[in-house]
PDB file of C-alpha atoms in Angstrom:
ATOM      1  CA  MET A   1      32.632   8.121  -7.965  1.00 53.00           C
ATOM      2  CA  GLU A   2      32.047  11.995  -9.254  1.00 59.00           C
ATOM      3  CA  GLN A   3      31.267  10.067 -12.598  1.00 63.00           C
ATOM      4  CA  ALA A   4      28.287   8.516 -11.089  1.00 54.00           C
ATOM      5  CA  LEU A   5      27.486  11.612  -8.796  1.00 48.00           C
ATOM      6  CA  SER A   6      27.149  14.035 -12.321  1.00 60.00           C
ATOM      7  CA  ALA A   7      24.897  11.488 -13.419  1.00 56.00           C
ATOM      8  CA  LEU A   8      22.736  11.912  -9.971  1.00 55.00           C
ATOM      9  CA  GLY A   9      23.716  15.706 -10.804  1.00 56.00           C
ATOM     10  CA  GLY A  10      22.212  14.906 -14.808  1.00 57.00           C
ATOM     11  CA  ALA A  11      19.103  13.367 -13.055  1.00 59.00           C
ATOM     12  CA  VAL A  12      17.884  15.522 -10.822  1.00 61.00           C
ATOM     13  CA  GLN A  13      18.618  18.544 -12.490  1.00 71.00           C
ATOM     14  CA  GLY A  14      15.571  21.246 -12.900  1.00 77.00           C
ATOM     15  CA  VAL A  15      13.425  19.089 -10.289  1.00 82.00           C
ATOM     16  CA  HIS A  16      13.204  21.882  -7.205  1.00 86.00           C
ATOM     17  CA  PRO A  17      15.051  21.154  -4.066  1.00 88.00           C
ATOM     18  CA  PHE A  18      11.862  20.752  -1.980  1.00 89.00           C
ATOM     19  CA  VAL A  19      10.291  17.589  -4.454  1.00 89.00           C
ATOM     20  CA  ILE A  20      13.808  16.090  -3.927  1.00 91.00           C
ATOM     21  CA  TYR A  21      13.823  16.984  -0.275  1.00 93.00           C
ATOM     22  CA  LEU A  22      10.488  14.722   0.011  1.00 93.00           C
ATOM     23  CA  ALA A  23      11.450  12.214  -2.297  1.00 94.00           C
ATOM     24  CA  GLY A  24      14.542  11.760  -0.839  1.00 94.00           C
ATOM     25  CA  ILE A  25      13.221  11.666   3.828  1.00 95.00           C
ATOM     26  CA  ASN A  26      10.554   9.047   1.610  1.00 95.00           C
ATOM     27  CA  ALA A  27      12.270   6.849   0.503  1.00 96.00           C
ATOM     28  CA  LEU A  28      14.696   7.691   4.047  1.00 95.00           C
ATOM     29  CA  THR A  29      11.507   6.757   6.628  1.00 93.00           C
ATOM     30  CA  PHE A  30      10.385   3.454   4.012  1.00 94.00           C
ATOM     31  CA  ILE A  31      13.848   2.554   4.252  1.00 94.00           C
ATOM     32  CA  LEU A  32      14.531   2.765   8.471  1.00 90.00           C
ATOM     33  CA  PHE A  33      10.837   1.411   8.585  1.00 88.00           C
ATOM     34  CA  ALA A  34      12.250  -1.672   6.839  1.00 88.00           C
ATOM     35  CA  ILE A  35      15.284  -2.016   9.296  1.00 86.00           C
ATOM     36  CA  ASP A  36      12.992  -1.577  12.257  1.00 84.00           C
ATOM     37  CA  TYR A  37      10.625  -4.041  10.891  1.00 82.00           C
ATOM     38  CA  ALA A  38      12.834  -6.794  10.137  1.00 82.00           C
ATOM     39  CA  ILE A  39      14.705  -6.410  13.152  1.00 81.00           C
ATOM     40  CA  ALA A  40      11.741  -7.093  15.093  1.00 76.00           C
ATOM     41  CA  ARG A  41      10.579  -9.871  13.547  1.00 76.00           C
ATOM     42  CA  TYR A  42      14.197 -11.030  13.712  1.00 77.00           C
ATOM     43  CA  ASN A  43      13.385 -10.454  17.142  1.00 76.00           C
ATOM     44  CA  GLN A  44      10.549 -12.480  17.858  1.00 69.00           C
ATOM     45  CA  ASP A  45       8.207  -9.153  19.056  1.00 62.00           C
ATOM     46  CA  GLU A  46       7.281  -6.723  17.755  1.00 58.00           C
ATOM     47  CA  ASP A  47       8.424  -3.703  20.398  1.00 57.00           C
ATOM     48  CA  THR A  48      11.778  -3.908  19.718  1.00 57.00           C
ATOM     49  CA  GLY A  49      13.297  -2.525  16.916  1.00 57.00           C
ATOM     50  CA  LEU A  50      16.258  -0.542  15.827  1.00 58.00           C
ATOM     51  CA  MET A  51      15.015   2.976  17.087  1.00 65.00           C
ATOM     52  CA  ASP A  52      11.508   4.284  19.877  1.00 68.00           C
ATOM     53  CA  GLY A  53       9.023   4.152  17.600  1.00 71.00           C
ATOM     54  CA  ARG A  54       8.997   8.329  18.894  1.00 75.00           C
ATOM     55  CA  ILE A  55      11.820   8.624  16.666  1.00 80.00           C
ATOM     56  CA  LEU A  56      10.389   7.181  13.016  1.00 82.00           C
ATOM     57  CA  THR A  57       7.559   9.303  13.687  1.00 83.00           C
ATOM     58  CA  LEU A  58       9.297  12.373  13.395  1.00 86.00           C
ATOM     59  CA  PHE A  59      10.508  11.403   9.440  1.00 88.00           C
ATOM     60  CA  ALA A  60       7.110  11.289   9.644  1.00 87.00           C
ATOM     61  CA  VAL A  61       6.481  14.824  10.832  1.00 88.00           C
ATOM     62  CA  ALA A  62       9.652  15.402   9.068  1.00 90.00           C
ATOM     63  CA  GLY A  63       7.556  15.004   5.069  1.00 90.00           C
ATOM     64  CA  GLY A  64       8.188  10.850   5.166  1.00 91.00           C
ATOM     65  CA  ALA A  65       4.573  10.318   6.343  1.00 91.00           C
ATOM     66  CA  LEU A  66       3.197   8.371   2.864  1.00 93.00           C
ATOM     67  CA  GLY A  67       7.026   6.016   2.939  1.00 93.00           C
ATOM     68  CA  MET A  68       5.762   5.818   6.533  1.00 90.00           C
ATOM     69  CA  LEU A  69       2.496   4.802   5.470  1.00 89.00           C
ATOM     70  CA  LEU A  70       3.818   2.586   2.373  1.00 91.00           C
ATOM     71  CA  ALA A  71       6.446   0.509   4.642  1.00 89.00           C
ATOM     72  CA  LEU A  72       3.120  -0.030   6.819  1.00 86.00           C
ATOM     73  CA  MET A  73       1.438  -1.600   4.370  1.00 86.00           C
ATOM     74  CA  ILE A  74       3.876  -3.311   2.646  1.00 87.00           C
ATOM     75  CA  PHE A  75       5.645  -5.369   6.098  1.00 84.00           C
ATOM     76  CA  THR A  76       2.296  -5.275   8.160  1.00 79.00           C
ATOM     77  CA  ARG A  77      -0.321  -6.632   5.312  1.00 71.00           C
ATOM     78  CA  ASN A  78      -2.708  -3.608   6.337  1.00 59.00           C
ATOM     79  CA  HIS A  79      -2.376  -5.869   9.443  1.00 66.00           C
ATOM     80  CA  MET A  80      -3.945  -3.195  12.278  1.00 68.00           C
ATOM     81  CA  ASN A  81      -2.950  -4.740  16.088  1.00 70.00           C
ATOM     82  CA  LYS A  82      -2.668  -2.281  19.549  1.00 70.00           C
ATOM     83  CA  HIS A  83       1.476  -2.421  18.052  1.00 68.00           C
ATOM     84  CA  ASN A  84       1.249  -0.562  15.243  1.00 73.00           C
ATOM     85  CA  ILE A  85      -2.483   1.736  15.426  1.00 78.00           C
ATOM     86  CA  ALA A  86      -0.268   5.132  16.578  1.00 78.00           C
ATOM     87  CA  TRP A  87       1.944   4.436  14.017  1.00 79.00           C
ATOM     88  CA  TRP A  88      -0.810   4.130  11.587  1.00 82.00           C
ATOM     89  CA  PHE A  89      -3.457   6.925  12.333  1.00 84.00           C
ATOM     90  CA  SER A  90       0.156   8.870  13.227  1.00 83.00           C
ATOM     91  CA  ALA A  91       1.373   8.306   9.122  1.00 86.00           C
ATOM     92  CA  ILE A  92      -2.249   9.319   7.900  1.00 87.00           C
ATOM     93  CA  VAL A  93      -2.727  13.510  10.277  1.00 87.00           C
ATOM     94  CA  PHE A  94       1.199  13.401   9.121  1.00 89.00           C
ATOM     95  CA  LEU A  95       0.629  12.766   4.850  1.00 90.00           C
ATOM     96  CA  ILE A  96      -2.606  14.692   4.741  1.00 87.00           C
ATOM     97  CA  VAL A  97      -0.616  17.619   6.668  1.00 87.00           C
ATOM     98  CA  TRP A  98       1.694  17.476   4.325  1.00 89.00           C
ATOM     99  CA  VAL A  99      -0.124  17.037   0.513  1.00 89.00           C
ATOM    100  CA  LEU A 100      -2.245  20.249   1.774  1.00 85.00           C
ATOM    101  CA  VAL A 101       1.503  21.676   2.770  1.00 86.00           C
ATOM    102  CA  VAL A 102       2.624  20.661  -0.653  1.00 88.00           C
ATOM    103  CA  LEU A 103      -0.973  22.034  -2.708  1.00 85.00           C
ATOM    104  CA  VAL A 104       0.405  25.295  -1.115  1.00 83.00           C
ATOM    105  CA  TRP A 105       3.803  25.535  -1.973  1.00 85.00           C
ATOM    106  CA  ALA A 106       1.895  24.636  -5.740  1.00 85.00           C
ATOM    107  CA  GLY A 107      -0.012  27.524  -5.531  1.00 82.00           C
ATOM    108  CA  VAL A 108      -3.053  24.865  -5.480  1.00 80.00           C
ATOM    109  CA  ILE A 109      -4.574  26.154  -2.379  1.00 76.00           C
ATOM    110  CA  VAL A 110      -3.504  29.653  -1.843  1.00 74.00           C
ATOM    111  CA  VAL A 111      -2.852  31.501   1.207  1.00 71.00           C
ATOM    112  CA  ASP A 112      -3.724  34.986   1.939  1.00 67.00           C
ATOM    113  CA  LEU A 113      -3.218  35.622   5.334  1.00 64.00           C
ATOM    114  CA  GLU A 114      -4.198  39.592   4.564  1.00 68.00           C
ATOM    115  CA  PRO A 115      -6.096  41.765   6.884  1.00 67.00           C
ATOM    116  CA  GLY A 116     -10.228  41.588   5.193  1.00 64.00           C
ATOM    117  CA  ALA A 117      -9.186  39.174   3.190  1.00 64.00           C
ATOM    118  CA  SER A 118     -11.810  36.526   1.692  1.00 67.00           C
ATOM    119  CA  PHE A 119     -12.372  33.220   1.412  1.00 67.00           C
ATOM    120  CA  ASN A 120     -12.088  31.274  -1.984  1.00 71.00           C
ATOM    121  CA  ALA A 121     -15.224  29.264  -2.441  1.00 73.00           C
ATOM    122  CA  PRO A 122     -13.494  26.639  -4.743  1.00 77.00           C
ATOM    123  CA  VAL A 123     -10.760  25.935  -2.607  1.00 75.00           C
ATOM    124  CA  ILE A 124     -13.440  25.340   0.276  1.00 76.00           C
ATOM    125  CA  VAL A 125     -15.282  23.423  -1.674  1.00 79.00           C
ATOM    126  CA  ALA A 126     -12.937  21.362  -2.926  1.00 81.00           C
ATOM    127  CA  LEU A 127     -10.958  21.202   0.916  1.00 81.00           C
ATOM    128  CA  GLY A 128     -14.273  20.405   2.315  1.00 82.00           C
ATOM    129  CA  ALA A 129     -14.614  16.849  -0.452  1.00 84.00           C
ATOM    130  CA  TYR A 130     -10.966  16.090   0.318  1.00 85.00           C
ATOM    131  CA  LEU A 131     -12.058  16.123   4.545  1.00 85.00           C
ATOM    132  CA  LEU A 132     -15.371  14.511   3.680  1.00 83.00           C
ATOM    133  CA  ALA A 133     -13.626  11.550   1.477  1.00 84.00           C
ATOM    134  CA  ILE A 134     -10.536  11.285   4.102  1.00 83.00           C
ATOM    135  CA  ASN A 135     -12.900  10.895   6.989  1.00 81.00           C
ATOM    136  CA  VAL A 136     -15.370   8.483   5.100  1.00 80.00           C
ATOM    137  CA  ILE A 137     -12.138   6.660   4.420  1.00 79.00           C
ATOM    138  CA  THR A 138     -10.788   6.189   7.486  1.00 77.00           C
ATOM    139  CA  PHE A 139     -14.462   4.980   9.349  1.00 74.00           C
ATOM    140  CA  ALA A 140     -14.291   2.764   6.515  1.00 73.00           C
ATOM    141  CA  VAL A 141     -10.755   1.821   7.368  1.00 73.00           C
ATOM    142  CA  PHE A 142     -11.194   1.105  10.981  1.00 70.00           C
ATOM    143  CA  LEU A 143     -14.828   0.105  11.337  1.00 65.00           C
ATOM    144  CA  PRO A 144     -16.564  -0.451  14.507  1.00 57.00           C
ATOM    145  CA  GLY A 145     -17.107  -4.415  15.292  1.00 55.00           C
ATOM    146  CA  GLN A 146     -14.211  -5.670  12.204  1.00 52.00           C
ATOM    147  CA  GLU A 147     -13.154  -8.593  14.650  1.00 52.00           C
ATOM    148  CA  GLU A 148      -9.270  -8.708  14.805  1.00 53.00           C
ATOM    149  CA  GLY A 149      -7.816 -12.664  13.083  1.00 50.00           C
ATOM    150  CA  ASP A 150      -4.920 -13.443  15.010  1.00 44.00           C
TER     151      ASP A 150
END
């Protein structure tokens, strides 16, 4: 057991703890969604799973939005319906929030909260382009008039 732990420690040596946290919370979120989905499929009812949906959504808030979105894409096969649309929306919103958090952490976006601070024009343009792109993608995914093929 000690040998396995020391090998794991060597594998993550030099990796920032924040990156390890994000990888771990995303893996945990994916696994919990997979277990919940398997139990719901076994019960033949989409409303009966292992956990309450609010608890699973808290994992996305804590940083597991990518794991949540991947689980939804794999296990629901991009099938949105009235039972899982809130999870899709939550995953997308929290993924955007966590991408911005990581960009600030990495120094790509500089947040200057001092009085009299000026805006960084290239960052504002990049953020505007990002928001425009994500809105177009979201509109395409939730295209009005799309018929649900159950």
